[in-house]
Coordinates of C-alpha atoms and ligand atoms in Angstrom, one line a residue:
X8 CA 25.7 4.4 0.0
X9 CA 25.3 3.1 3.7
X10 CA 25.2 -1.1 3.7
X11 CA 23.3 -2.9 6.2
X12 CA 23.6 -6.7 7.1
X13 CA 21.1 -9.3 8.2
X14 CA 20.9 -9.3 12.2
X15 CA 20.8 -12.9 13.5
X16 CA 21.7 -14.0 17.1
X17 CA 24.0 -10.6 17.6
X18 CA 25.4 -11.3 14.3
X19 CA 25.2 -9.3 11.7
X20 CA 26.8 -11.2 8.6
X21 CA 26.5 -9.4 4.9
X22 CA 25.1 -11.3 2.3
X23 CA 26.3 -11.4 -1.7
X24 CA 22.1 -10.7 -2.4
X25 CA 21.8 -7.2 -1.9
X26 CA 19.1 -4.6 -2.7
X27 CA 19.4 -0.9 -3.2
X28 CA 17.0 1.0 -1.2
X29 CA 15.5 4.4 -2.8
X30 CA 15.1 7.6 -1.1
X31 CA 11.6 8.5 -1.9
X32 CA 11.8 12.4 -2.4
X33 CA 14.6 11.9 -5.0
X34 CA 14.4 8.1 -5.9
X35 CA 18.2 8.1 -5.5
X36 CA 19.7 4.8 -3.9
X37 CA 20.8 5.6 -0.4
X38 CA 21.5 2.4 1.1
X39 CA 22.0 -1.3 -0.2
X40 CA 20.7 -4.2 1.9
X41 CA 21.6 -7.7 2.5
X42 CA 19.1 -10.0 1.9
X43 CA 18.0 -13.1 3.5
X44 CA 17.7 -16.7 2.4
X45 CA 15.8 -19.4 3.4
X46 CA 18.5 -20.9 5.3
X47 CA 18.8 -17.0 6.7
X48 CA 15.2 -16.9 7.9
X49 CA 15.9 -20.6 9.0
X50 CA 19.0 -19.4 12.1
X51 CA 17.0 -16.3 12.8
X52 CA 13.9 -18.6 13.8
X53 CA 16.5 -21.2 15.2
X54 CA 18.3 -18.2 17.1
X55 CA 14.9 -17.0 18.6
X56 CA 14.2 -20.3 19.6
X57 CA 17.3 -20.9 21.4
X58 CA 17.0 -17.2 23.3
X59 CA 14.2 -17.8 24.0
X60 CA 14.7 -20.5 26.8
X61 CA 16.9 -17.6 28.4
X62 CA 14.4 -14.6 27.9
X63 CA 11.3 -16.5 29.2
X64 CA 13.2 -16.7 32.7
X65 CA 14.4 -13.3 33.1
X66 CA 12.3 -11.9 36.1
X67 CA 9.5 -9.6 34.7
X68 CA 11.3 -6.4 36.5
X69 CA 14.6 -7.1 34.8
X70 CA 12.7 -8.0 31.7
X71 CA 11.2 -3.9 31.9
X72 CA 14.7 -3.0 32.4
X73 CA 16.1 -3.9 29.0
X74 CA 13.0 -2.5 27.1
X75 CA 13.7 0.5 28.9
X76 CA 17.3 0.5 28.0
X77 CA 15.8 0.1 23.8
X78 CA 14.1 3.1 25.2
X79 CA 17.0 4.9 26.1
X80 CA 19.2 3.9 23.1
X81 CA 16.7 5.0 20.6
X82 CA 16.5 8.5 22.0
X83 CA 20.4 8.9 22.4
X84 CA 20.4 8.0 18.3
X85 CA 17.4 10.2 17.7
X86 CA 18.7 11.9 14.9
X87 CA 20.7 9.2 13.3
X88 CA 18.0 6.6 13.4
X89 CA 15.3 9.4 12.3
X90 CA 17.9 10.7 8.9
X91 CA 17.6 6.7 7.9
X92 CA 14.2 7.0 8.2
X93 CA 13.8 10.0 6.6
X94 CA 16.1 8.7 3.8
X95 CA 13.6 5.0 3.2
X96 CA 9.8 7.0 3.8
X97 CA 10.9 10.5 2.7
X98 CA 9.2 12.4 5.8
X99 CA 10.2 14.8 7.2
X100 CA 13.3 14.8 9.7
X101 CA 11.0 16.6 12.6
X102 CA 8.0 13.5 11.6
X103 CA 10.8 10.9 11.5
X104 CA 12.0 12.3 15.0
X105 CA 9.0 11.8 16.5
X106 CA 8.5 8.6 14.7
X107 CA 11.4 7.6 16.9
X108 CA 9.8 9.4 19.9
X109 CA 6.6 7.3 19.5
X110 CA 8.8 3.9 19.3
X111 CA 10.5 4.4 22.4
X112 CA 7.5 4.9 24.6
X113 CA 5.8 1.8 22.7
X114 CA 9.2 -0.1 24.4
X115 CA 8.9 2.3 27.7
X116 CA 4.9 1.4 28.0
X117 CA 5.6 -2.1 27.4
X118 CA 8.3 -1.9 30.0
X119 CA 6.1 -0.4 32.9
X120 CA 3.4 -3.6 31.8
X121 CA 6.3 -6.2 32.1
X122 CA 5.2 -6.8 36.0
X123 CA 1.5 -6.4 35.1
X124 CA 0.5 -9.8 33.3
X125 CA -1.1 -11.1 35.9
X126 CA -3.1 -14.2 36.2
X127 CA -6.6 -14.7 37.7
X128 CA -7.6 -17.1 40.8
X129 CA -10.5 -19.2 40.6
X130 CA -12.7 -19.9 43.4
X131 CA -13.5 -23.5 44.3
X132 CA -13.9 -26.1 47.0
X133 CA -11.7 -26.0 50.2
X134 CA -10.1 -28.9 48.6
X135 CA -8.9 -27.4 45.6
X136 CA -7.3 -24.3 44.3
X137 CA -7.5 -22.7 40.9
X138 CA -4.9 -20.3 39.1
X139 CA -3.7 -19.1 36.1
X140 CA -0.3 -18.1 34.2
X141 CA -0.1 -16.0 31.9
X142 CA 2.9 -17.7 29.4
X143 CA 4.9 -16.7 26.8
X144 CA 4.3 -18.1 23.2
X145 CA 7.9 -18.8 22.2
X146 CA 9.0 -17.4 18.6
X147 CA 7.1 -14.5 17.0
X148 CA 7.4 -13.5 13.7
X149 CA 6.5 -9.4 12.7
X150 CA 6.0 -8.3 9.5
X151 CA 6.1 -4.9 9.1
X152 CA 4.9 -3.0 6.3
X153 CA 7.1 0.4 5.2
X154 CA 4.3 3.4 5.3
X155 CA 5.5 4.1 9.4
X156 CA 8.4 1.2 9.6
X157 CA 10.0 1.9 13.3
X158 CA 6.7 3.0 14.9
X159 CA 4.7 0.1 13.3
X160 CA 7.6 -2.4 14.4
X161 CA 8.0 -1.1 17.4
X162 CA 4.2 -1.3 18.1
X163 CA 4.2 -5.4 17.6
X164 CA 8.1 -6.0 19.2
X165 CA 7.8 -3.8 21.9
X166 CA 4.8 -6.0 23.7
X167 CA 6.0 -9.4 22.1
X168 CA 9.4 -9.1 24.2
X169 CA 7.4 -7.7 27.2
X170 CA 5.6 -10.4 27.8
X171 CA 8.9 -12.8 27.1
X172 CA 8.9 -13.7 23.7
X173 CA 11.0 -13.5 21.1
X174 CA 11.3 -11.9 18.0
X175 CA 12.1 -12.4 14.1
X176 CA 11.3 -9.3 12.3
X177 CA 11.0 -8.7 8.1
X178 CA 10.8 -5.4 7.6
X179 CA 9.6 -4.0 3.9
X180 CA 12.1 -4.1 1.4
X181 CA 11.1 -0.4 0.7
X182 CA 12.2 0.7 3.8
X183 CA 14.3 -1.6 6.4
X184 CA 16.6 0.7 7.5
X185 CA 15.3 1.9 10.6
X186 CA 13.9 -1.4 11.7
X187 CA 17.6 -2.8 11.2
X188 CA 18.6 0.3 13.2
X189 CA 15.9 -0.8 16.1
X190 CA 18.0 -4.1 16.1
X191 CA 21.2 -2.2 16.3
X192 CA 20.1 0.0 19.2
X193 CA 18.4 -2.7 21.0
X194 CA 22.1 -5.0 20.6
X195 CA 24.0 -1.9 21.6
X196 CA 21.5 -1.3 24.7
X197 CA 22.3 -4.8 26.0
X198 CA 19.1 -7.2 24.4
X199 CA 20.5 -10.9 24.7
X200 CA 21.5 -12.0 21.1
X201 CA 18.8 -13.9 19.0
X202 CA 15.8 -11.9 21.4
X203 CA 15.6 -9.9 18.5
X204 CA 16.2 -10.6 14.8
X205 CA 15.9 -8.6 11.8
X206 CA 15.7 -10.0 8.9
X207 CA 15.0 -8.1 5.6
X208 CA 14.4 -9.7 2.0
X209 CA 11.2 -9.6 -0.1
X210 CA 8.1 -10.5 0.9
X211 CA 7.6 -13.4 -1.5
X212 CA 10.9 -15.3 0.0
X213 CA 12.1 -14.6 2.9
X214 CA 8.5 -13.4 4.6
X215 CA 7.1 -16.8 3.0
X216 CA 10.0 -18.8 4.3
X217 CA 8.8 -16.7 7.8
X218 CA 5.4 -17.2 7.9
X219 CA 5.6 -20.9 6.9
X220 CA 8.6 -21.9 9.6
X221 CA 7.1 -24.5 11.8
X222 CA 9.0 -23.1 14.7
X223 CA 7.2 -19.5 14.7
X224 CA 4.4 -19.8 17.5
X225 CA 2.6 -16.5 16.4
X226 CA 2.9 -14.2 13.2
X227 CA 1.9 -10.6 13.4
X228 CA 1.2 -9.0 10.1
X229 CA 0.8 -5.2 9.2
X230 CA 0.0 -4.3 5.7
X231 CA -2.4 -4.4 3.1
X232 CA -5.7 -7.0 3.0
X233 CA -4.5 -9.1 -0.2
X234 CA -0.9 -10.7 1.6
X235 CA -2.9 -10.7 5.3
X236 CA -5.3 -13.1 3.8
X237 CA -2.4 -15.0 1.5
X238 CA -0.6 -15.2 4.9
X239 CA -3.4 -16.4 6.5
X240 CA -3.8 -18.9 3.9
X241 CA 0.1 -19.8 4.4
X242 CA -0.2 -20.7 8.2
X243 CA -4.1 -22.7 7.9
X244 CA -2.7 -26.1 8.6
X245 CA -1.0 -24.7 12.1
X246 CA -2.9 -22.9 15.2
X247 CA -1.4 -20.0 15.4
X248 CA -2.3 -16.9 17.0
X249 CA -2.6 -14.7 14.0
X250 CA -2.5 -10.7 14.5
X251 CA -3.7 -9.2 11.1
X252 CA -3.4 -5.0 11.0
X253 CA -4.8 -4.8 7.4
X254 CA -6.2 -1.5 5.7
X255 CA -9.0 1.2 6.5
X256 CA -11.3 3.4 4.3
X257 CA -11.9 5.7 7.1
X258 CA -15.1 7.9 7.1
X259 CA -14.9 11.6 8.7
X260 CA -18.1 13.1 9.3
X261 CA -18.8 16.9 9.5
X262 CA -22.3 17.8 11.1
X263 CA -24.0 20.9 10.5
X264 CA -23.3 22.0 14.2
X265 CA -19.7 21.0 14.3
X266 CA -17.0 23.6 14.9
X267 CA -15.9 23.9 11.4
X268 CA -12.6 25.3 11.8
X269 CA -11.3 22.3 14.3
X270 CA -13.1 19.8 11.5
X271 CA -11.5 21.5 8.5
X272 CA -8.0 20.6 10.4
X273 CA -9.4 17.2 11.5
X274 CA -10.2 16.8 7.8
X275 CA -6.3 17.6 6.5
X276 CA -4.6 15.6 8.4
X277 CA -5.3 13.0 5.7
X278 CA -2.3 14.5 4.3
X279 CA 0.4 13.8 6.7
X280 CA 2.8 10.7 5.4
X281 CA 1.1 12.1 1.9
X282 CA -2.2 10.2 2.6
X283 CA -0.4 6.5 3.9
X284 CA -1.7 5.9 6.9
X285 CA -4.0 2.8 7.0
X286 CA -6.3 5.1 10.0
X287 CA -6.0 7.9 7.5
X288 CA -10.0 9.4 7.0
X289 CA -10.2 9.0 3.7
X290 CA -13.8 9.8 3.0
X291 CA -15.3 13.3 4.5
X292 CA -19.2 13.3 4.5
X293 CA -20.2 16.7 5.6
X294 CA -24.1 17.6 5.9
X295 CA -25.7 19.1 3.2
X296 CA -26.5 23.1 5.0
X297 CA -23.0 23.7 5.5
X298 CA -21.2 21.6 2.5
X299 CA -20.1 24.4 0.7
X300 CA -18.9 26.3 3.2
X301 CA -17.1 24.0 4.8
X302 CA -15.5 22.8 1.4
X303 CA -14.2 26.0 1.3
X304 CA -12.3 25.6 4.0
X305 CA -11.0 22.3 3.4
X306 CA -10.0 23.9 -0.5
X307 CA -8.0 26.3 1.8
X308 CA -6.4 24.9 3.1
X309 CA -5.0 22.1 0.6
X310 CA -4.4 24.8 -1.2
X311 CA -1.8 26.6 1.5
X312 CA -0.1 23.2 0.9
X313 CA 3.6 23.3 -0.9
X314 CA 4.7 20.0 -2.6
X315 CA 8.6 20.3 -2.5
X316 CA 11.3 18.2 -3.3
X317 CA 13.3 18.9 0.0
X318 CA 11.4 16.2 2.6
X319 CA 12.2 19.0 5.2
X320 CA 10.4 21.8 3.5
X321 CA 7.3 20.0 1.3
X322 CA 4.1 19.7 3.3
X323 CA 3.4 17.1 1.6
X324 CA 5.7 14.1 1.2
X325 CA 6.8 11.6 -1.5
X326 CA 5.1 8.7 -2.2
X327 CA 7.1 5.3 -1.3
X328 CA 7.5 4.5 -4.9
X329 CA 6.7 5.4 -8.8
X330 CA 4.3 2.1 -8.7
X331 CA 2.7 4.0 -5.8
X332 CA 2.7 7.4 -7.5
X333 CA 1.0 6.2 -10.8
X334 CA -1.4 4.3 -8.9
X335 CA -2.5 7.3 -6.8
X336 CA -2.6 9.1 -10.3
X337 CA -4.8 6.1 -11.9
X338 CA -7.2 6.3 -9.0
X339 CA -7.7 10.1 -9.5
X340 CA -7.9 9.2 -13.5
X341 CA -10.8 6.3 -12.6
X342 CA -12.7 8.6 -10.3
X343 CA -13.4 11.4 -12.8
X344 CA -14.2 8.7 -15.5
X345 CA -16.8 7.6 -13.3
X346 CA -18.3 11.0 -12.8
X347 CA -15.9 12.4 -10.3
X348 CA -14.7 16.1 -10.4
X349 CA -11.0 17.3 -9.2
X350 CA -11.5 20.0 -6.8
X351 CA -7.9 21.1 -6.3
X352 CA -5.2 19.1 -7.3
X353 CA -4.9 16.3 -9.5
X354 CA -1.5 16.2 -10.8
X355 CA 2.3 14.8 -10.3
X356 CA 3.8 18.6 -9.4
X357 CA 7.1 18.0 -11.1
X358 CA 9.7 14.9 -12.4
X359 CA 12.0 13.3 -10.0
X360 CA 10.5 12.0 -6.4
X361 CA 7.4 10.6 -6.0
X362 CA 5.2 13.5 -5.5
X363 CA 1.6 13.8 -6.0
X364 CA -0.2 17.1 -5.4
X365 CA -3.0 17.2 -2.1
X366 CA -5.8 16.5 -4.1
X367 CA -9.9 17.0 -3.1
X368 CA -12.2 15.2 -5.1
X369 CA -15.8 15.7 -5.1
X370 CA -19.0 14.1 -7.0
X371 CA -17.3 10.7 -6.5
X372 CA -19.9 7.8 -7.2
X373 CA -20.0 5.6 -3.5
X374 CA -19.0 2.7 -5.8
X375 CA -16.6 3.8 -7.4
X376 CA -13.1 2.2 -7.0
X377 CA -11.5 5.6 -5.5
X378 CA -14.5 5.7 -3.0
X379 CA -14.3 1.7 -2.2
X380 CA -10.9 1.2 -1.9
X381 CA -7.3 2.3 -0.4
X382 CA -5.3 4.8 -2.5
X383 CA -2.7 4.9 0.1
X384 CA -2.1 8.4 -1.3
X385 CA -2.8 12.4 -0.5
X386 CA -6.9 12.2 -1.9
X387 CA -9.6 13.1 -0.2
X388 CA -12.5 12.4 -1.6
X389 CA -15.9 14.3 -0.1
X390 CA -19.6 13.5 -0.3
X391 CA -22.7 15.6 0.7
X392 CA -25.1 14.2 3.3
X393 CA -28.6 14.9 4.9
X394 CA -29.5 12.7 7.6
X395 CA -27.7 10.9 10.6
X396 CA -29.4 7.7 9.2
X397 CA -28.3 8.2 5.3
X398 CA -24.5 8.9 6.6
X399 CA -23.6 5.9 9.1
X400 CA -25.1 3.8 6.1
X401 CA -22.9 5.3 3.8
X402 CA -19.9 5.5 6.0
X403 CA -20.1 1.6 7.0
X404 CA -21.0 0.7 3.3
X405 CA -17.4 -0.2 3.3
X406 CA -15.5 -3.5 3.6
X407 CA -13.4 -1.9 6.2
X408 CA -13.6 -0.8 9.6
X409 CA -10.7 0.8 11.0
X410 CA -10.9 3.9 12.5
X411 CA -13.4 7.0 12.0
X412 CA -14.0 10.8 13.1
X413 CA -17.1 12.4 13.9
X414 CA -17.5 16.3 14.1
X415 CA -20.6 18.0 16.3
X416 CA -21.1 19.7 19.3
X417 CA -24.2 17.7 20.1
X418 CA -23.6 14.9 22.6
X419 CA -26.5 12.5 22.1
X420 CA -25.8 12.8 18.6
X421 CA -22.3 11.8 19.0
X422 CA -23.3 8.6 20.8
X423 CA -25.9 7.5 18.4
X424 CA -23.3 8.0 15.8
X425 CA -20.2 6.1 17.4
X426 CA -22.5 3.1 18.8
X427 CA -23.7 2.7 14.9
X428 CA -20.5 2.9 13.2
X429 CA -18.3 -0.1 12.5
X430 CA -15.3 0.9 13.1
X431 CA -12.5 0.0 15.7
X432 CA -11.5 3.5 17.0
X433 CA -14.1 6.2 16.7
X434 CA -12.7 10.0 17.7
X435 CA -15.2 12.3 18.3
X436 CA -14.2 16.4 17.6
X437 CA -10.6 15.1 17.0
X438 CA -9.0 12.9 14.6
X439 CA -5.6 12.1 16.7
X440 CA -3.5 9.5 15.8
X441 CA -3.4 6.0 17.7
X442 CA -0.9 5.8 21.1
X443 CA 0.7 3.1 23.3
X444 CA -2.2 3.1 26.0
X445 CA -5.2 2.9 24.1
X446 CA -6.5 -0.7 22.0
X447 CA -6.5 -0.3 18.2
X448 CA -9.2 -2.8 17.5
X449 CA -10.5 -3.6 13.9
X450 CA -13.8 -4.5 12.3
X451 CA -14.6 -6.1 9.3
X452 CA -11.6 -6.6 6.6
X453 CA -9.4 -4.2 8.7
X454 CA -7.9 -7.0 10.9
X455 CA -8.0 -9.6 13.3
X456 CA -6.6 -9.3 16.9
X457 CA -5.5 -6.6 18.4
X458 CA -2.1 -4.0 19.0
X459 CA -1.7 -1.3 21.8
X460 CA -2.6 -1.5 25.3
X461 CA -2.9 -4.2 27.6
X462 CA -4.7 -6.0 24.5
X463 CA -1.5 -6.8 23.0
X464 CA -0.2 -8.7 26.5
X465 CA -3.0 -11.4 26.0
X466 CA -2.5 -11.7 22.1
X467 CA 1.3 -12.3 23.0
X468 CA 0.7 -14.6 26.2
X469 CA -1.5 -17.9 26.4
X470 CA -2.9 -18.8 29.7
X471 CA -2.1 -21.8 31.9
X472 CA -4.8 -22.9 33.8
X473 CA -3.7 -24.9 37.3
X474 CA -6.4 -26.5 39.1
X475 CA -4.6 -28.1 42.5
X476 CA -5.6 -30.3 45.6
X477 CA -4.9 -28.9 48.5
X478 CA -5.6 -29.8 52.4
X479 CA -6.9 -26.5 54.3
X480 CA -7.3 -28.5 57.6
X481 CA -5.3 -27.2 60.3
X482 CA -4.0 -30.0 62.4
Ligands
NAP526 P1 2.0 -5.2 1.8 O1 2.3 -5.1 0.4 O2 0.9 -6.1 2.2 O3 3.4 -5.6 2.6 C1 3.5 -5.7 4.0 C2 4.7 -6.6 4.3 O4 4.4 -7.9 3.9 C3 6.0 -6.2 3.7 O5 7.0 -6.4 4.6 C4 6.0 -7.2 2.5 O6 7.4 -7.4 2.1 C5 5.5 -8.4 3.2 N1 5.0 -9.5 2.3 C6 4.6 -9.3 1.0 N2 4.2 -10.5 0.5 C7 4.4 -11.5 1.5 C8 4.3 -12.9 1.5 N3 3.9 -13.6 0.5 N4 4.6 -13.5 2.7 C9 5.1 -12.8 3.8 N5 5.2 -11.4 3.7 C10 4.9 -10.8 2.6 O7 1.6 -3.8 2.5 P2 2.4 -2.4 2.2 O8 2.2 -2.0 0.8 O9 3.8 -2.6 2.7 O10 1.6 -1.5 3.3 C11 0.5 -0.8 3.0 C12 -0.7 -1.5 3.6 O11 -0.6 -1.7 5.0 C13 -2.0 -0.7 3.5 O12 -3.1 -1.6 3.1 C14 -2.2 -0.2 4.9 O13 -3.5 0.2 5.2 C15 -1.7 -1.3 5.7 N6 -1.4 -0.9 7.1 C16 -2.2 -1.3 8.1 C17 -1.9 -0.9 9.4 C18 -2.7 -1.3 10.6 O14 -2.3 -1.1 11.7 N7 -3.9 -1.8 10.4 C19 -0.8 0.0 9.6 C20 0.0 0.3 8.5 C21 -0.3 -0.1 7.3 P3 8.0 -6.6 0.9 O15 7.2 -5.4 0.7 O16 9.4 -6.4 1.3 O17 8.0 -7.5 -0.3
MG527 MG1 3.0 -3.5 -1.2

């Protein structure tokens, strides 16, 4: 059992409250973790506060230099960073590499944008002069769900720093390890103590004691819809600038004309992190005149799939917990009570992990619960479709609007279809994951505010407006 300890202002002091976190694929205890108190959650915010008169000077250049150095440090403990992770998700050691990949160029995008937040100037009289700042907040708090821990962190600290904040982080109790392991790296790798603080505990202590410190200036929030609006709830008697990066029901829709081969990949990737990805496309609509066919394919391909209990040799991975596995398995029950037929799949494989087979479902009512709302788990549920018109209605007749995929090789088409969905991201012929460099907006009940990109610099600064006199005459 590895133990890990609170990180507070460099420190890292162990705490008699511990919990034992499970590896996934085997639900033995790999690691037990320290857990922070109010009082805890009370120096980290203090420590931030403190650093943060420091941090907020550092020249913007120098400032790129330490997130490059994070950079650095992650990829020098690659592998040991990406075994925890592996250990607290139960991916894959290749997927938990990358994972660490995909962190470090949040911290080395970040790092090229910390001499880029620039302010505007303003036009007026000869007698006057206008310009703006672009300012730091002060403290800001992350919480960080554990579906994709170190690349979700990452995603939110990585920009908060950049723009000369700084940071408080409670990672998920399910998996903190890697997130703790950021801290570590980022220590190591020369970060001032308190700029960064990792704090784990459960949600409903040491998160509430987070979100409602007076001292936080701005909260970003990643996970699910129910604890985004509770949070948002927590912080309504303070104006704050509140990132919410809630849930999706993603629609992927398959035209008749589409190349049905590139789609039927597009439409498996669902099953990557075994279906818990809140961009995952969820619901596949494919036209009516190739439906069949291109079922087929999809069946195919789940089918090739082998659930097995090494994380290194399944192709699909364990679910984070056994809540999460019978919930995935009470969804699949709920659909075929409501008229919904299994396709392939269907089942928990064998005891011991949290697997759950990649499962198809088809003749899913459109309100049903498994067609309405996230199962966070390897099921894809299809529907049949005739008309451009019939299928945006359908795909949008959803309360969320994260992300979606479109599949056909005419263009007009494509461009009626993305201006009509609601959806943040729509990929058209691909369904590629979110990176660094491109917004990841939301609509509807996904989220407010926005991650990625030069988006995140203006959620993480406010601007200072100057408006000054000044005497142009030459004498
Ligand atoms: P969750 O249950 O909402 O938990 C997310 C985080 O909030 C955890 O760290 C949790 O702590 C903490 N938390 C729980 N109650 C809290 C409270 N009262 N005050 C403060 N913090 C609290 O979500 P999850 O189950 O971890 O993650 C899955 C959800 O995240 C899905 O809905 C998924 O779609 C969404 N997600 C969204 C994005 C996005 O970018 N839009 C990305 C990834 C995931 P503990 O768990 O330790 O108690
Ligand atoms: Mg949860």
């Amino acid at each position: 059992m590895r133990e890990y300890d609170l990180l507070i202002d460099g420190e890292t002091p162990s705490r008699a409250e511990t919990e034992t976190v499970n590896d996934p694929s085997s639900n033995r205890p790999v690691a037990s973790i320290a857990l922070a108190d109010e009082s805890d959650v009370a120096a980290a915010v203090e420590s931030a506060e403190s650093a943060f008169e420091h941090w907020r000077t550092i020249e913007p250049v120098a400032r790129g230099h330490y997130l490059r150095d994070i950079a650095e440090e992650l990829r020098a403990r690659k592998t040991e960073i990406a075994q925890r992770h592996t250990e607290e998700t139960g991916r894959s050691l290749a997927d938990s590499k990358r994972s660490v990949e995909y962190a470090a160029e949040y911290f080395e995008y970040y790092a090229g944008l910390t001499n880029h937040i620039n302010g505007e100037t303003i036009p007026l009289s000869d007698e006057e002069f206008d310009y703006t700042r672009r300012e730091p907040l002060g403290v800001t708090g992350h919480i960080i769900p554990w579906n994709s821990p170190l690349l979700l962190g990452s995603r939110s600290i990585a920009p908060a720093l950049a723009c000369g904040n700084t940071v408080v982080a409670k990672p998920a109790l399910l998996a903190p390890m890697s997130i703790l392991e950021l801290g570590r790296a980022a220590s190591d790798a020369g970060l001032p103590d308190g700029v960064l603080n990792v704090i784990p505990g459960p949600g409903s202590t040491t998160g509430e004691a987070l979100v409602s410190s007076e001292d936080v200036r701005e909260l970003t929030f990643t996970g699910s819809k129910k604890v985004g609006l509770h949070i948002r709830e927590v912080v309504s008697d303070r104006l704050i600038p509140l990132n919410l990066e809630l849930g999706g029901k993603s629609p992927n829709i398959v035209f008749a004309d589409a190349d049905q081969e590139a789609a039927a990949d597009g439409a498996v990737k669902l099953f990557s992190n075994a279906g818990q990805s809140c961009y995952a496309g969820t619901r596949l609509f494919v036209e009516d005149e190739i439906y069949d066919e291109f079922i087929d394919r999809v069946v195919s391909r789940i089918e090739a799939m082998e659930v097995k209990k090494d994380p290194n040799e399944t192709d699909v991975s364990a679910l984070i917990s056994p809540s999460a596995q019978s919930e995935v398995a009470s969804y699949v029950e709920s659909a075929e009570e409501a008229g919904g037929t299994v396709t392939t799949g269907g089942r928990i494989p064998f005891k011991g992990g949290n697997f759950y087979e990649p499962t198809l479902l088809e003749n899913v009512p459109d309100d049903a619960a498994a067609s309405c709302e996230e199962i966070f788990g390897p099921v894809l549920t299809a529907y049949r479709f005739d008309s451009e018109q019939e299928v945006v209605e359908r795909a949008n007749d959803t309360e969320y609007g994260l992300y979606a995929g479109v599949w056909t090789t005419d263009l007009d088409r494509a461009n009626r279809i993305t201006e009509h969905i609601e959806a943040g991201t729509v990929t058209v012929n691909n369904y590629a994951s979110p990176i660094p460099q491109m917004p990841f907006p939301a609509y509807k009940q996904s989220g407010i505010g926005s991650e990625y990109a030069t988006a995140a610099l203006n959620h993480y600064t406010k601007i200072k407006n100057v408006r000054m006199s000044v005497d142009k005459t030459l004498r």
